[in-house]
Amino acid sequence: GKAPTCTETGLTEGKKCSVCGEIIVAQEEIPATGHTEEIIPGKAATCTETGLTEGKKCSVCGETLVAQEEIPATGHTEEVIPGKAATCTETGLTEGKKCSICGEILVAQEEIPALGHDWKGAGCTRCDATRNPFVDVPEGIYFHDPVMWALEKGITKGVDATHFGPDMACTRAQVVTFLWRAAGSPEPSSTENPFMDVKEGDYFYKPVLWALENGITKGVSATRFGTEMECTRAYVVTFLYRAMGEPEVTAAESVFRDAADPDVYYYTPVLWAVENGVTKGIDANTFGVDEICSRAQIVTFLYRAYAV
C-alpha cells in the first residue's frame, strides 16, 4: 500500500496472483490526511531592525501555509536630553538626543568647560564670587570693605596685581579721578582745558574737566591744575562735599581747633564729613587738615559717602 500524506491520497494493501496477475484483494484509496497547522511566531519591528508577521506551517510536512511578511523598522523617536549651562566653576553639557523607545543615544552630549570667573574689580560679573587680590588689605581692617567696593566699581585698582598701596599718598589728579568714577564717570559737557599739565589722553583728562565745570576744584593757578600735588585731608573732604552737591549741614560749630574758622574753605566740608560719618578727626580736637590723605583713607571716604 501507500500511506496518505497531508496533500496526497494513499492506498490500502492489495493482493494479486503472481502467476496470472489476477487481483485477489483490491486496493482501496485512503484520503489525504490534511495539514496540521503550527504557528510560526512573528517578531516585532524595532527602531532599527525589521520585524516579521506571524506565519503558519504544517507540523507534519513542513509546508508553509501562511507566509511571514516583513514589518519595516519603526525608526527612532527623538527625545531631547536637556543640556546644562557651564558656570564659573562647574562644567556644563550641550543638549543631546536619545530615542524614547529604545534608549539609543542619537546626539551625544558634549562637555562645556567651566567659564572661569570674569573678574571686574573685587567681584565676578557672572556669579556672586568675590576676591581680595591684595596682600596689604587684610580682612577686618577698616579699609577692607571700601577697597573691595572701589575695586568692584572700577574706581581704582591696586598699585600692582597684589598690592593696593593703602598708605601711599594720592595726587590731585588721582583724587578727582576717583571722585569722577564714583559719580558714574559722567561725560564733561565742555572740552575747554586751561591747564598745561592736563593733556587729552591723560587718564585724568575728563575727570579734571568734569571737576572744573562742576565747581569741585579749580587749578592751583590759571594754567596749572597741579596734577602731581599730594592732597590733604582738607582738600579731599572739600572735593567730596562739592561733588555731593554741597548738602546742608546742621552742626552749629566745629569741635576741631584746626578747622574752627568759619571763613576757611574747608570749614563746612569738615562739618559735613563728620556729621555724615565720612570721617572723624585724627583725635578729639584735631581734624588733621594739612595731613596728606592716603589711598586707604580716600576710598574709605568715598565708600562712606556713596555706598553706605
PDB file of C-alpha atoms in Angstrom:
ATOM      1  CA  GLY A   1       0.000   0.000   0.000  1.00  0.00           C
ATOM      2  CA  LYS A   2       0.938   3.670   0.176  1.00  0.00           C
ATOM      3  CA  ALA A   3       0.452   5.839   3.196  1.00  0.00           C
ATOM      4  CA  PRO A   4      -1.505   9.029   2.582  1.00  0.00           C
ATOM      5  CA  THR A   5       0.237  12.374   3.057  1.00  0.00           C
ATOM      6  CA  CYS A   6      -1.112  15.745   4.008  1.00  0.00           C
ATOM      7  CA  THR A   7      -1.968  16.504   0.397  1.00  0.00           C
ATOM      8  CA  GLU A   8      -1.985  13.134  -1.382  1.00  0.00           C
ATOM      9  CA  THR A   9      -4.249  10.124  -1.022  1.00  0.00           C
ATOM     10  CA  GLY A  10      -2.825   6.726  -0.095  1.00  0.00           C
ATOM     11  CA  LEU A  11      -3.762   3.109  -0.907  1.00  0.00           C
ATOM     12  CA  THR A  12      -4.503   0.090   1.262  1.00  0.00           C
ATOM     13  CA  GLU A  13      -2.513  -3.090   0.750  1.00  0.00           C
ATOM     14  CA  GLY A  14      -3.889  -5.356  -2.023  1.00  0.00           C
ATOM     15  CA  LYS A  15      -3.147  -8.807  -3.352  1.00  0.00           C
ATOM     16  CA  LYS A  16      -2.756 -10.319  -6.839  1.00  0.00           C
ATOM     17  CA  CYS A  17      -1.701 -13.594  -8.332  1.00  0.00           C
ATOM     18  CA  SER A  18       1.945 -13.512  -9.070  1.00  0.00           C
ATOM     19  CA  VAL A  19       1.449 -16.020 -11.924  1.00  0.00           C
ATOM     20  CA  CYS A  20      -1.583 -14.760 -13.801  1.00  0.00           C
ATOM     21  CA  GLY A  21      -1.835 -11.280 -12.351  1.00  0.00           C
ATOM     22  CA  GLU A  22      -5.455 -11.539 -11.188  1.00  0.00           C
ATOM     23  CA  ILE A  23      -6.373  -9.131  -8.399  1.00  0.00           C
ATOM     24  CA  ILE A  24      -7.270 -11.189  -5.381  1.00  0.00           C
ATOM     25  CA  VAL A  25      -7.711  -8.259  -2.865  1.00  0.00           C
ATOM     26  CA  ALA A  26      -8.378  -4.893  -4.427  1.00  0.00           C
ATOM     27  CA  GLN A  27      -6.562  -1.813  -3.038  1.00  0.00           C
ATOM     28  CA  GLU A  28      -8.663   0.980  -1.589  1.00  0.00           C
ATOM     29  CA  GLU A  29      -7.934   4.699  -1.597  1.00  0.00           C
ATOM     30  CA  ILE A  30      -7.004   6.292   1.716  1.00  0.00           C
ATOM     31  CA  PRO A  31      -7.896  10.033   1.836  1.00  0.00           C
ATOM     32  CA  ALA A  32      -5.112  12.617   2.256  1.00  0.00           C
ATOM     33  CA  THR A  33      -4.682  13.478   5.952  1.00  0.00           C
ATOM     34  CA  GLY A  34      -4.646  17.295   5.517  1.00  0.00           C
ATOM     35  CA  HIS A  35      -2.139  19.658   7.071  1.00  0.00           C
ATOM     36  CA  THR A  36      -1.606  20.056  10.815  1.00  0.00           C
ATOM     37  CA  GLU A  37      -1.179  23.759  11.436  1.00  0.00           C
ATOM     38  CA  GLU A  38       1.708  25.055  13.526  1.00  0.00           C
ATOM     39  CA  ILE A  39       2.196  28.748  14.213  1.00  0.00           C
ATOM     40  CA  ILE A  40       5.484  30.363  13.205  1.00  0.00           C
ATOM     41  CA  PRO A  41       5.930  33.165  15.776  1.00  0.00           C
ATOM     42  CA  GLY A  42       6.255  36.713  14.469  1.00  0.00           C
ATOM     43  CA  LYS A  43       8.888  39.231  15.553  1.00  0.00           C
ATOM     44  CA  ALA A  44       8.132  42.850  16.454  1.00  0.00           C
ATOM     45  CA  ALA A  45       9.945  45.514  14.492  1.00  0.00           C
ATOM     46  CA  THR A  46      12.342  47.688  16.469  1.00  0.00           C
ATOM     47  CA  CYS A  47      13.652  51.191  15.837  1.00  0.00           C
ATOM     48  CA  THR A  48      16.480  49.852  13.693  1.00  0.00           C
ATOM     49  CA  GLU A  49      15.522  46.271  12.726  1.00  0.00           C
ATOM     50  CA  THR A  50      12.696  44.902  10.593  1.00  0.00           C
ATOM     51  CA  GLY A  51      10.170  42.508  12.114  1.00  0.00           C
ATOM     52  CA  LEU A  52       8.014  39.629  10.808  1.00  0.00           C
ATOM     53  CA  THR A  53       4.310  38.919  10.923  1.00  0.00           C
ATOM     54  CA  GLU A  54       3.054  35.621  12.392  1.00  0.00           C
ATOM     55  CA  GLY A  55       3.093  32.703   9.907  1.00  0.00           C
ATOM     56  CA  LYS A  56       1.836  29.141   9.740  1.00  0.00           C
ATOM     57  CA  LYS A  57       3.311  25.830   8.594  1.00  0.00           C
ATOM     58  CA  CYS A  58       2.346  22.215   8.671  1.00  0.00           C
ATOM     59  CA  SER A  59       3.924  20.448  11.605  1.00  0.00           C
ATOM     60  CA  VAL A  60       3.940  17.193   9.671  1.00  0.00           C
ATOM     61  CA  CYS A  61       5.265  18.026   6.228  1.00  0.00           C
ATOM     62  CA  GLY A  62       6.729  21.442   6.964  1.00  0.00           C
ATOM     63  CA  GLU A  63       4.881  23.168   4.122  1.00  0.00           C
ATOM     64  CA  THR A  64       4.363  26.903   4.650  1.00  0.00           C
ATOM     65  CA  LEU A  65       0.667  27.613   4.986  1.00  0.00           C
ATOM     66  CA  VAL A  66       0.772  31.365   5.790  1.00  0.00           C
ATOM     67  CA  ALA A  67       3.933  33.142   4.723  1.00  0.00           C
ATOM     68  CA  GLN A  68       5.523  35.612   7.117  1.00  0.00           C
ATOM     69  CA  GLU A  69       5.782  39.200   5.906  1.00  0.00           C
ATOM     70  CA  GLU A  70       8.453  41.749   6.741  1.00  0.00           C
ATOM     71  CA  ILE A  71       7.471  44.657   9.025  1.00  0.00           C
ATOM     72  CA  PRO A  72       9.608  47.781   8.401  1.00  0.00           C
ATOM     73  CA  ALA A  73      11.765  49.148  11.240  1.00  0.00           C
ATOM     74  CA  THR A  74       9.842  51.838  13.128  1.00  0.00           C
ATOM     75  CA  GLY A  75      12.667  54.378  13.234  1.00  0.00           C
ATOM     76  CA  HIS A  76      13.751  56.262  16.337  1.00  0.00           C
ATOM     77  CA  THR A  77      11.500  58.603  18.315  1.00  0.00           C
ATOM     78  CA  GLU A  78      13.657  61.558  19.315  1.00  0.00           C
ATOM     79  CA  GLU A  79      13.680  62.822  22.890  1.00  0.00           C
ATOM     80  CA  VAL A  80      15.752  65.826  23.978  1.00  0.00           C
ATOM     81  CA  ILE A  81      18.283  65.319  26.754  1.00  0.00           C
ATOM     82  CA  PRO A  82      18.444  68.758  28.412  1.00  0.00           C
ATOM     83  CA  GLY A  83      21.803  70.485  28.461  1.00  0.00           C
ATOM     84  CA  LYS A  84      23.332  72.210  31.436  1.00  0.00           C
ATOM     85  CA  ALA A  85      24.932  75.643  31.290  1.00  0.00           C
ATOM     86  CA  ALA A  86      28.514  75.897  32.406  1.00  0.00           C
ATOM     87  CA  THR A  87      29.192  78.123  35.386  1.00  0.00           C
ATOM     88  CA  CYS A  88      32.319  79.864  36.523  1.00  0.00           C
ATOM     89  CA  THR A  89      33.452  76.785  38.440  1.00  0.00           C
ATOM     90  CA  GLU A  90      31.473  73.842  37.018  1.00  0.00           C
ATOM     91  CA  THR A  91      31.442  72.237  33.590  1.00  0.00           C
ATOM     92  CA  GLY A  92      28.223  72.152  31.581  1.00  0.00           C
ATOM     93  CA  LEU A  93      26.747  69.875  28.907  1.00  0.00           C
ATOM     94  CA  THR A  94      25.368  70.562  25.446  1.00  0.00           C
ATOM     95  CA  GLU A  95      21.836  69.418  24.601  1.00  0.00           C
ATOM     96  CA  GLY A  96      21.683  65.812  23.435  1.00  0.00           C
ATOM     97  CA  LYS A  97      19.095  63.482  21.909  1.00  0.00           C
ATOM     98  CA  LYS A  98      18.072  59.886  22.543  1.00  0.00           C
ATOM     99  CA  CYS A  99      15.346  57.529  21.346  1.00  0.00           C
ATOM    100  CA  SER A 100      12.464  57.459  23.814  1.00  0.00           C
ATOM    101  CA  ILE A 101      11.660  53.878  22.723  1.00  0.00           C
ATOM    102  CA  CYS A 102      14.962  52.018  22.724  1.00  0.00           C
ATOM    103  CA  GLY A 103      17.121  54.495  24.656  1.00  0.00           C
ATOM    104  CA  GLU A 104      19.812  54.705  21.971  1.00  0.00           C
ATOM    105  CA  ILE A 105      21.830  57.945  22.069  1.00  0.00           C
ATOM    106  CA  LEU A 106      21.226  59.848  18.839  1.00  0.00           C
ATOM    107  CA  VAL A 107      23.175  63.034  19.611  1.00  0.00           C
ATOM    108  CA  ALA A 108      25.790  62.690  22.310  1.00  0.00           C
ATOM    109  CA  GLN A 109      26.103  65.429  24.905  1.00  0.00           C
ATOM    110  CA  GLU A 110      29.426  67.214  24.983  1.00  0.00           C
ATOM    111  CA  GLU A 111      31.108  68.783  27.956  1.00  0.00           C
ATOM    112  CA  ILE A 112      31.286  72.576  28.082  1.00  0.00           C
ATOM    113  CA  PRO A 113      34.343  73.738  30.033  1.00  0.00           C
ATOM    114  CA  ALA A 114      33.802  75.833  33.156  1.00  0.00           C
ATOM    115  CA  LEU A 115      33.817  79.508  32.209  1.00  0.00           C
ATOM    116  CA  GLY A 116      36.155  80.720  34.921  1.00  0.00           C
ATOM    117  CA  HIS A 117      35.456  83.889  36.856  1.00  0.00           C
ATOM    118  CA  ASP A 118      35.122  87.142  34.934  1.00  0.00           C
ATOM    119  CA  TRP A 119      36.597  89.434  37.497  1.00  0.00           C
ATOM    120  CA  LYS A 120      35.604  93.062  37.476  1.00  0.00           C
ATOM    121  CA  GLY A 121      37.341  94.554  40.426  1.00  0.00           C
ATOM    122  CA  ALA A 122      36.565  92.507  43.525  1.00  0.00           C
ATOM    123  CA  GLY A 123      33.502  90.746  42.081  1.00  0.00           C
ATOM    124  CA  CYS A 124      32.705  88.317  39.291  1.00  0.00           C
ATOM    125  CA  THR A 125      30.278  89.609  36.639  1.00  0.00           C
ATOM    126  CA  ARG A 126      28.731  86.128  36.251  1.00  0.00           C
ATOM    127  CA  CYS A 127      28.334  84.935  39.835  1.00  0.00           C
ATOM    128  CA  ASP A 128      28.440  86.238  43.370  1.00  0.00           C
ATOM    129  CA  ALA A 129      32.057  85.273  43.982  1.00  0.00           C
ATOM    130  CA  THR A 130      34.322  87.910  45.433  1.00  0.00           C
ATOM    131  CA  ARG A 131      38.062  88.116  45.772  1.00  0.00           C
ATOM    132  CA  ASN A 132      40.724  90.093  47.520  1.00  0.00           C
ATOM    133  CA  PRO A 133      43.876  90.130  45.436  1.00  0.00           C
ATOM    134  CA  PHE A 134      45.767  92.443  47.790  1.00  0.00           C
ATOM    135  CA  VAL A 135      48.166  91.179  50.429  1.00  0.00           C
ATOM    136  CA  ASP A 136      48.180  94.618  52.070  1.00  0.00           C
ATOM    137  CA  VAL A 137      44.379  94.714  52.595  1.00  0.00           C
ATOM    138  CA  PRO A 138      43.744  92.189  55.381  1.00  0.00           C
ATOM    139  CA  GLU A 139      40.287  91.071  56.439  1.00  0.00           C
ATOM    140  CA  GLY A 140      38.956  93.154  59.309  1.00  0.00           C
ATOM    141  CA  ILE A 141      40.965  96.308  58.703  1.00  0.00           C
ATOM    142  CA  TYR A 142      38.867  99.484  58.389  1.00  0.00           C
ATOM    143  CA  PHE A 143      39.591  99.964  54.705  1.00  0.00           C
ATOM    144  CA  HIS A 144      38.996  96.329  53.619  1.00  0.00           C
ATOM    145  CA  ASP A 145      35.352  96.783  52.536  1.00  0.00           C
ATOM    146  CA  PRO A 146      35.985 100.220  50.970  1.00  0.00           C
ATOM    147  CA  VAL A 147      38.873  98.836  48.910  1.00  0.00           C
ATOM    148  CA  MET A 148      36.785  95.853  47.739  1.00  0.00           C
ATOM    149  CA  TRP A 149      33.956  98.244  46.831  1.00  0.00           C
ATOM    150  CA  ALA A 150      36.301 100.593  44.962  1.00  0.00           C
ATOM    151  CA  LEU A 151      37.817  97.663  43.090  1.00  0.00           C
ATOM    152  CA  GLU A 152      34.414  96.235  42.144  1.00  0.00           C
ATOM    153  CA  LYS A 153      33.077  99.611  40.983  1.00  0.00           C
ATOM    154  CA  GLY A 154      36.170 100.348  38.920  1.00  0.00           C
ATOM    155  CA  ILE A 155      37.029 103.421  40.975  1.00  0.00           C
ATOM    156  CA  THR A 156      40.625 102.346  41.402  1.00  0.00           C
ATOM    157  CA  LYS A 157      42.863  99.322  41.047  1.00  0.00           C
ATOM    158  CA  GLY A 158      45.883  98.362  43.038  1.00  0.00           C
ATOM    159  CA  VAL A 159      49.336  99.786  42.514  1.00  0.00           C
ATOM    160  CA  ASP A 160      50.184  96.333  41.174  1.00  0.00           C
ATOM    161  CA  ALA A 161      48.425  92.963  40.912  1.00  0.00           C
ATOM    162  CA  THR A 162      48.830  92.091  44.598  1.00  0.00           C
ATOM    163  CA  HIS A 163      49.212  95.444  46.376  1.00  0.00           C
ATOM    164  CA  PHE A 164      46.719  98.233  46.896  1.00  0.00           C
ATOM    165  CA  GLY A 165      49.202 100.635  48.436  1.00  0.00           C
ATOM    166  CA  PRO A 166      46.889 101.792  51.254  1.00  0.00           C
ATOM    167  CA  ASP A 167      49.465 104.104  52.831  1.00  0.00           C
ATOM    168  CA  MET A 168      50.516 105.797  49.612  1.00  0.00           C
ATOM    169  CA  ALA A 169      49.505 109.435  49.145  1.00  0.00           C
ATOM    170  CA  CYS A 170      47.066 110.477  46.431  1.00  0.00           C
ATOM    171  CA  THR A 171      47.667 113.279  43.984  1.00  0.00           C
ATOM    172  CA  ARG A 172      45.083 115.842  42.930  1.00  0.00           C
ATOM    173  CA  ALA A 173      44.762 114.050  39.581  1.00  0.00           C
ATOM    174  CA  GLN A 174      44.063 110.741  41.314  1.00  0.00           C
ATOM    175  CA  VAL A 175      41.538 112.194  43.745  1.00  0.00           C
ATOM    176  CA  VAL A 176      39.404 113.895  41.084  1.00  0.00           C
ATOM    177  CA  THR A 177      39.586 110.699  39.021  1.00  0.00           C
ATOM    178  CA  PHE A 178      38.314 108.616  41.965  1.00  0.00           C
ATOM    179  CA  LEU A 179      35.517 111.141  42.515  1.00  0.00           C
ATOM    180  CA  TRP A 180      34.599 111.167  38.824  1.00  0.00           C
ATOM    181  CA  ARG A 181      34.381 107.360  38.707  1.00  0.00           C
ATOM    182  CA  ALA A 182      32.373 107.219  41.953  1.00  0.00           C
ATOM    183  CA  ALA A 183      29.926 109.648  40.339  1.00  0.00           C
ATOM    184  CA  GLY A 184      29.487 107.295  37.360  1.00  0.00           C
ATOM    185  CA  SER A 185      32.149 108.709  35.022  1.00  0.00           C
ATOM    186  CA  PRO A 186      29.916 111.448  33.555  1.00  0.00           C
ATOM    187  CA  GLU A 187      30.928 112.961  30.245  1.00  0.00           C
ATOM    188  CA  PRO A 188      32.107 116.580  30.635  1.00  0.00           C
ATOM    189  CA  SER A 189      29.950 118.976  28.657  1.00  0.00           C
ATOM    190  CA  SER A 190      32.911 121.239  27.872  1.00  0.00           C
ATOM    191  CA  THR A 191      36.213 120.417  26.179  1.00  0.00           C
ATOM    192  CA  GLU A 192      37.811 123.701  27.129  1.00  0.00           C
ATOM    193  CA  ASN A 193      41.022 122.922  29.011  1.00  0.00           C
ATOM    194  CA  PRO A 194      43.018 125.818  30.517  1.00  0.00           C
ATOM    195  CA  PHE A 195      45.694 123.603  32.097  1.00  0.00           C
ATOM    196  CA  MET A 196      49.100 122.926  30.571  1.00  0.00           C
ATOM    197  CA  ASP A 197      49.615 119.862  32.814  1.00  0.00           C
ATOM    198  CA  VAL A 198      46.374 118.208  31.644  1.00  0.00           C
ATOM    199  CA  LYS A 199      46.515 116.754  28.155  1.00  0.00           C
ATOM    200  CA  GLU A 200      43.928 114.896  26.114  1.00  0.00           C
ATOM    201  CA  GLY A 201      44.645 111.197  26.509  1.00  0.00           C
ATOM    202  CA  ASP A 202      45.687 111.509  30.161  1.00  0.00           C
ATOM    203  CA  TYR A 203      43.628 109.197  32.405  1.00  0.00           C
ATOM    204  CA  PHE A 204      42.621 112.285  34.407  1.00  0.00           C
ATOM    205  CA  TYR A 205      41.687 114.474  31.396  1.00  0.00           C
ATOM    206  CA  LYS A 206      37.900 114.023  31.599  1.00  0.00           C
ATOM    207  CA  PRO A 207      37.839 113.933  35.436  1.00  0.00           C
ATOM    208  CA  VAL A 208      39.649 117.282  35.604  1.00  0.00           C
ATOM    209  CA  LEU A 209      37.288 118.915  33.080  1.00  0.00           C
ATOM    210  CA  TRP A 210      34.306 117.473  34.968  1.00  0.00           C
ATOM    211  CA  ALA A 211      35.637 118.692  38.321  1.00  0.00           C
ATOM    212  CA  LEU A 212      36.306 122.158  36.869  1.00  0.00           C
ATOM    213  CA  GLU A 213      32.895 122.643  35.269  1.00  0.00           C
ATOM    214  CA  ASN A 214      31.072 121.330  38.371  1.00  0.00           C
ATOM    215  CA  GLY A 215      32.916 123.618  40.770  1.00  0.00           C
ATOM    216  CA  ILE A 216      34.558 120.740  42.633  1.00  0.00           C
ATOM    217  CA  THR A 217      38.024 122.251  42.334  1.00  0.00           C
ATOM    218  CA  LYS A 218      39.991 124.738  40.284  1.00  0.00           C
ATOM    219  CA  GLY A 219      43.610 124.628  39.311  1.00  0.00           C
ATOM    220  CA  VAL A 220      46.474 125.697  41.557  1.00  0.00           C
ATOM    221  CA  SER A 221      46.874 128.551  39.071  1.00  0.00           C
ATOM    222  CA  ALA A 222      45.135 129.800  35.952  1.00  0.00           C
ATOM    223  CA  THR A 223      47.149 127.429  33.750  1.00  0.00           C
ATOM    224  CA  ARG A 224      48.128 124.545  36.051  1.00  0.00           C
ATOM    225  CA  PHE A 225      45.894 122.007  37.725  1.00  0.00           C
ATOM    226  CA  GLY A 226      48.646 120.642  39.924  1.00  0.00           C
ATOM    227  CA  THR A 227      48.089 117.057  38.889  1.00  0.00           C
ATOM    228  CA  GLU A 228      51.077 115.651  40.824  1.00  0.00           C
ATOM    229  CA  MET A 229      50.481 117.606  44.041  1.00  0.00           C
ATOM    230  CA  GLU A 230      49.523 115.442  47.007  1.00  0.00           C
ATOM    231  CA  CYS A 231      46.067 116.001  48.512  1.00  0.00           C
ATOM    232  CA  THR A 232      45.464 116.886  52.135  1.00  0.00           C
ATOM    233  CA  ARG A 233      42.502 115.724  54.207  1.00  0.00           C
ATOM    234  CA  ALA A 234      41.049 119.228  53.958  1.00  0.00           C
ATOM    235  CA  TYR A 235      41.190 119.167  50.150  1.00  0.00           C
ATOM    236  CA  VAL A 236      39.684 115.690  49.902  1.00  0.00           C
ATOM    237  CA  VAL A 237      36.639 116.326  52.109  1.00  0.00           C
ATOM    238  CA  THR A 238      36.102 119.650  50.306  1.00  0.00           C
ATOM    239  CA  PHE A 239      36.199 117.997  46.867  1.00  0.00           C
ATOM    240  CA  LEU A 240      33.862 115.267  48.104  1.00  0.00           C
ATOM    241  CA  TYR A 241      31.448 117.732  49.717  1.00  0.00           C
ATOM    242  CA  ARG A 242      31.215 119.696  46.471  1.00  0.00           C
ATOM    243  CA  ALA A 243      30.817 116.513  44.397  1.00  0.00           C
ATOM    244  CA  MET A 244      27.870 115.539  46.607  1.00  0.00           C
ATOM    245  CA  GLY A 245      26.172 118.822  45.777  1.00  0.00           C
ATOM    246  CA  GLU A 246      27.161 120.801  48.897  1.00  0.00           C
ATOM    247  CA  PRO A 247      24.406 119.371  51.126  1.00  0.00           C
ATOM    248  CA  GLU A 248      23.093 121.306  54.074  1.00  0.00           C
ATOM    249  CA  VAL A 249      24.886 120.906  57.397  1.00  0.00           C
ATOM    250  CA  THR A 250      23.072 121.060  60.745  1.00  0.00           C
ATOM    251  CA  ALA A 251      26.095 121.164  63.072  1.00  0.00           C
ATOM    252  CA  ALA A 252      26.460 124.573  64.700  1.00  0.00           C
ATOM    253  CA  GLU A 253      30.227 124.686  65.047  1.00  0.00           C
ATOM    254  CA  SER A 254      33.384 122.696  64.603  1.00  0.00           C
ATOM    255  CA  VAL A 255      34.981 120.830  67.511  1.00  0.00           C
ATOM    256  CA  PHE A 256      38.389 120.913  65.800  1.00  0.00           C
ATOM    257  CA  ARG A 257      40.896 123.616  66.607  1.00  0.00           C
ATOM    258  CA  ASP A 258      42.437 123.325  63.121  1.00  0.00           C
ATOM    259  CA  ALA A 259      39.017 123.705  61.449  1.00  0.00           C
ATOM    260  CA  ALA A 260      37.452 126.315  63.724  1.00  0.00           C
ATOM    261  CA  ASP A 261      37.470 129.327  61.414  1.00  0.00           C
ATOM    262  CA  PRO A 262      34.128 129.608  59.568  1.00  0.00           C
ATOM    263  CA  ASP A 263      35.850 131.579  56.818  1.00  0.00           C
ATOM    264  CA  VAL A 264      38.222 128.823  55.679  1.00  0.00           C
ATOM    265  CA  TYR A 265      37.140 126.909  52.561  1.00  0.00           C
ATOM    266  CA  TYR A 266      37.112 123.547  54.333  1.00  0.00           C
ATOM    267  CA  TYR A 267      35.074 124.597  57.404  1.00  0.00           C
ATOM    268  CA  THR A 268      31.636 123.448  56.169  1.00  0.00           C
ATOM    269  CA  PRO A 269      33.003 120.376  54.314  1.00  0.00           C
ATOM    270  CA  VAL A 270      34.635 119.189  57.549  1.00  0.00           C
ATOM    271  CA  LEU A 271      31.396 119.684  59.478  1.00  0.00           C
ATOM    272  CA  TRP A 272      29.521 117.752  56.789  1.00  0.00           C
ATOM    273  CA  ALA A 273      32.077 114.912  56.698  1.00  0.00           C
ATOM    274  CA  VAL A 274      31.925 114.424  60.469  1.00  0.00           C
ATOM    275  CA  GLU A 275      28.144 114.814  60.671  1.00  0.00           C
ATOM    276  CA  ASN A 276      27.613 112.173  57.949  1.00  0.00           C
ATOM    277  CA  GLY A 277      30.167 109.679  59.216  1.00  0.00           C
ATOM    278  CA  VAL A 278      32.502 110.132  56.254  1.00  0.00           C
ATOM    279  CA  THR A 279      35.487 110.706  58.538  1.00  0.00           C
ATOM    280  CA  LYS A 280      36.389 111.835  62.036  1.00  0.00           C
ATOM    281  CA  GLY A 281      39.337 113.842  63.186  1.00  0.00           C
ATOM    282  CA  ILE A 282      42.727 112.347  63.893  1.00  0.00           C
ATOM    283  CA  ASP A 283      41.894 112.971  67.552  1.00  0.00           C
ATOM    284  CA  ALA A 284      39.071 114.581  69.540  1.00  0.00           C
ATOM    285  CA  ASN A 285      40.233 118.148  68.843  1.00  0.00           C
ATOM    286  CA  THR A 286      42.215 117.871  65.597  1.00  0.00           C
ATOM    287  CA  PHE A 287      40.891 117.114  62.134  1.00  0.00           C
ATOM    288  CA  GLY A 288      44.320 116.979  60.519  1.00  0.00           C
ATOM    289  CA  VAL A 289      43.507 119.372  57.725  1.00  0.00           C
ATOM    290  CA  ASP A 290      47.093 119.526  56.462  1.00  0.00           C
ATOM    291  CA  GLU A 291      47.828 115.805  56.717  1.00  0.00           C
ATOM    292  CA  ILE A 292      48.294 114.060  53.400  1.00  0.00           C
ATOM    293  CA  CYS A 293      45.378 111.734  52.644  1.00  0.00           C
ATOM    294  CA  SER A 294      46.324 108.127  51.891  1.00  0.00           C
ATOM    295  CA  ARG A 295      44.753 105.864  49.275  1.00  0.00           C
ATOM    296  CA  ALA A 296      43.090 103.846  52.039  1.00  0.00           C
ATOM    297  CA  GLN A 297      41.553 106.963  53.580  1.00  0.00           C
ATOM    298  CA  ILE A 298      40.279 108.338  50.286  1.00  0.00           C
ATOM    299  CA  VAL A 299      38.499 105.129  49.195  1.00  0.00           C
ATOM    300  CA  THR A 300      37.066 104.883  52.703  1.00  0.00           C
ATOM    301  CA  PHE A 301      35.677 108.439  52.466  1.00  0.00           C
ATOM    302  CA  LEU A 302      34.153 107.616  49.079  1.00  0.00           C
ATOM    303  CA  TYR A 303      32.710 104.324  50.323  1.00  0.00           C
ATOM    304  CA  ARG A 304      31.022 106.003  53.290  1.00  0.00           C
ATOM    305  CA  ALA A 305      29.659 108.812  51.128  1.00  0.00           C
ATOM    306  CA  TYR A 306      28.426 106.754  48.183  1.00  0.00           C
ATOM    307  CA  ALA A 307      27.894 103.157  49.305  1.00  0.00           C
ATOM    308  CA  VAL A 308      26.976 103.133  52.993  1.00  0.00           C
TER     309      VAL A 308
END
